[in-house]
Amino acid sequence: MVSVYVSVGSNIEREKNVRSAIAALREQFGELTLSTVYDCKAVGFDGDDFYNLVVGFETDDGVQAVAQLLQEIEVEHGRTRNRQRFVSRTLDLDLLLYGNLILKDDVICLPREEITRYAFVLAPLAEIAGERRHPMSGKRLRDMWAAFDGGSQVLRPVQFDWELPAAAVATE
C-alpha cells in the first residue's frame, strides 16, 4: 500500500462538487483522511473564490491508474480541459504525492510543484501529513508550512459538515 495525497478544489457550485468528489474518492479508495476545507481567492485570474482541501488515502493502485481515475472524476463533475491554466473549475483534483515517488512525464509531475507555491495546497497537506517528508527537499511538510511566506494568500477555514448530505437525503 502506498500513501497518496490529492488536492481538491472547486469554484463552481463548490460545496456540491467538493462533497460529490469526496464521495467518489471514498467509493474508489475507502477510508479518507480529510483536511480542513478552506475558502480561498482565485489565484492567477479574476474568479469566484475556491473551496480547497487535501485528501489522503492508501492504495495498491499504480500511479498512472490513480491519475487516470482523478481525471475521470473531474470529467464526471463537468470539468473541461483547455490550455488555460488559471480558469474557474467545477472540480480540480491534483495528485500531490504518491508515496515518495519522484516522477516527471507528459502527464504527471510528482511531487506536485504547487506544494511549495500555494498556501491552499501546503497548509491542508501539512495539516494531515505534517510529519511526512517532501520527496525532493527531505523537509517535513509541517516545517515547510511553518516557514512558508504566502504573502497575500489568505486561507479562511470553512465549517464543513460532511454528514449534512446524508442527513438531508434521509429526511426527503
Coordinates of C-alpha atoms in Angstrom, one line a residue:
M1 CA 0.0 0.0 0.0
V2 CA 1.2 3.5 -0.8
S3 CA 0.1 6.8 0.8
V4 CA -1.4 9.2 -1.7
Y5 CA -2.4 12.8 -1.2
V6 CA -4.7 14.7 -3.6
S7 CA -5.7 18.4 -3.6
V8 CA -9.4 19.0 -4.2
G9 CA -10.6 22.4 -5.4
S10 CA -13.8 23.9 -6.9
N11 CA -15.1 27.4 -7.5
I12 CA -18.3 26.5 -9.5
E13 CA -21.0 25.1 -7.3
R14 CA -18.1 24.4 -5.0
E15 CA -19.9 22.9 -2.0
K16 CA -21.9 20.4 -4.2
N17 CA -18.8 19.5 -6.2
V18 CA -16.5 19.1 -3.3
R19 CA -19.0 16.9 -1.5
S20 CA -19.6 14.8 -4.6
A21 CA -15.8 14.4 -5.3
I22 CA -15.2 13.2 -1.7
A23 CA -18.0 10.7 -2.1
A24 CA -16.4 9.5 -5.4
L25 CA -13.0 9.2 -3.8
R26 CA -14.4 7.3 -0.8
E27 CA -16.2 4.9 -3.2
Q28 CA -12.9 4.2 -5.0
F29 CA -10.4 4.2 -2.2
G30 CA -12.3 3.6 1.0
E31 CA -11.3 5.5 4.2
L32 CA -10.0 9.0 3.5
T33 CA -8.2 11.5 5.7
L34 CA -9.6 15.0 5.1
S35 CA -8.0 18.3 5.9
T36 CA -10.0 21.4 6.8
V37 CA -11.8 22.9 3.9
Y38 CA -10.5 26.4 3.1
D39 CA -12.2 29.3 1.3
C40 CA -9.5 30.9 -0.9
K41 CA -9.3 33.7 -3.5
A42 CA -8.7 32.5 -7.1
V43 CA -5.0 32.7 -8.0
G44 CA -3.9 33.9 -11.4
F45 CA -7.3 35.1 -12.6
D46 CA -10.4 37.0 -11.5
G47 CA -12.9 34.5 -10.5
D48 CA -15.1 33.3 -7.7
D49 CA -13.4 32.0 -4.5
F50 CA -12.4 28.4 -4.3
Y51 CA -13.0 25.7 -1.7
N52 CA -9.8 23.8 -1.3
L53 CA -8.7 20.8 0.8
V54 CA -6.4 17.9 0.7
V55 CA -7.4 14.2 0.9
G56 CA -5.1 11.3 1.9
F57 CA -5.6 7.6 1.4
E58 CA -3.8 4.3 1.0
T59 CA -4.0 2.3 -2.2
D60 CA -2.5 -0.6 -4.1
D61 CA -3.3 1.1 -7.4
G62 CA -0.4 2.3 -9.6
V63 CA 0.3 6.0 -10.1
Q64 CA -1.0 6.0 -13.6
A65 CA -4.2 4.4 -12.5
V66 CA -4.7 6.9 -9.7
A67 CA -4.0 9.8 -12.1
Q68 CA -6.5 8.4 -14.6
L69 CA -9.2 7.9 -12.0
L70 CA -8.8 11.5 -10.8
Q71 CA -9.3 12.8 -14.4
E72 CA -12.3 10.6 -14.8
I73 CA -13.9 12.0 -11.6
E74 CA -13.2 15.6 -12.8
V75 CA -14.9 14.8 -16.1
E76 CA -17.9 13.3 -14.3
H77 CA -18.2 16.6 -12.5
G78 CA -18.2 18.7 -15.7
R79 CA -14.6 19.5 -15.9
T80 CA -13.4 20.5 -19.3
R81 CA -9.8 20.7 -20.1
N82 CA -8.4 23.5 -22.1
R83 CA -5.0 25.1 -22.5
Q84 CA -5.7 27.9 -20.0
R85 CA -4.3 27.0 -16.6
F86 CA -6.0 29.6 -14.5
V87 CA -9.7 29.4 -15.0
S88 CA -12.8 28.6 -13.0
R89 CA -13.4 24.9 -12.4
T90 CA -16.2 22.6 -11.4
L91 CA -13.6 20.3 -9.9
D92 CA -9.8 20.2 -9.8
L93 CA -8.2 17.0 -8.4
D94 CA -4.4 17.2 -8.4
L95 CA -2.1 14.3 -7.4
L96 CA 0.3 15.9 -4.9
L97 CA 2.2 12.9 -3.5
Y98 CA 2.3 9.2 -4.3
G99 CA 4.5 7.8 -1.6
N100 CA 8.0 9.1 -2.1
L101 CA 7.8 8.8 -5.9
I102 CA 9.6 11.5 -7.9
L103 CA 8.3 11.5 -11.5
K104 CA 8.0 14.0 -14.3
D105 CA 6.5 13.0 -17.6
D106 CA 4.0 14.5 -20.0
V107 CA 1.1 13.8 -17.7
I108 CA 2.3 13.5 -14.1
C109 CA 4.7 15.6 -12.1
L110 CA 5.5 14.3 -8.6
P111 CA 5.8 15.7 -6.1
R112 CA 3.4 18.4 -7.4
E113 CA 5.2 21.7 -7.7
E114 CA 2.2 23.6 -6.2
I115 CA 3.1 22.2 -2.8
T116 CA 5.8 24.7 -2.4
R117 CA 4.0 27.6 -4.2
Y118 CA 0.5 27.8 -2.8
A119 CA -0.9 28.1 0.8
F120 CA -4.1 26.4 -0.3
V121 CA -2.1 23.3 -1.1
L122 CA 0.7 23.3 1.5
A123 CA -1.4 24.2 4.6
P124 CA -4.0 21.4 4.3
L125 CA -1.3 18.9 3.2
A126 CA 0.8 19.8 6.3
E127 CA -2.4 19.5 8.4
I128 CA -3.0 15.9 7.6
A129 CA 0.6 14.7 6.7
G130 CA 2.8 17.1 8.7
E131 CA 5.4 14.5 9.7
R132 CA 5.8 13.3 6.1
R133 CA 8.9 14.5 4.2
H134 CA 8.8 16.2 0.9
P135 CA 10.4 13.6 -1.5
M136 CA 12.8 16.1 -3.1
S137 CA 13.7 18.5 -0.3
G138 CA 13.5 16.0 2.6
K139 CA 11.9 18.6 4.8
R140 CA 8.9 17.8 6.9
L141 CA 5.7 19.2 5.5
R142 CA 4.8 20.9 8.8
D143 CA 8.2 22.6 8.8
M144 CA 7.7 23.7 5.2
W145 CA 4.3 25.3 6.2
A146 CA 5.8 27.0 9.3
A147 CA 8.5 28.6 7.0
F148 CA 6.1 29.4 4.2
D149 CA 5.8 33.0 3.1
G150 CA 2.5 33.2 1.3
G151 CA 2.3 36.9 1.2
S152 CA -1.3 37.7 0.3
Q153 CA -2.5 34.1 0.2
V154 CA -5.3 34.2 2.8
L155 CA -6.9 30.9 3.9
R156 CA -10.3 31.1 5.6
P157 CA -11.3 27.8 7.3
V158 CA -14.9 26.7 6.4
Q159 CA -17.1 24.8 8.9
F160 CA -17.9 21.9 6.6
D161 CA -20.4 19.3 7.9
W162 CA -19.6 16.1 6.0
E163 CA -22.6 14.4 7.4
L164 CA -25.1 17.0 6.1
P165 CA -25.9 15.4 2.7
A166 CA -26.6 12.0 4.2
A167 CA -29.0 13.6 6.8
A168 CA -30.6 15.7 4.2
V169 CA -31.2 12.7 1.9
A170 CA -32.7 10.7 4.8
T171 CA -35.3 13.4 5.5
E172 CA -36.5 13.8 1.9

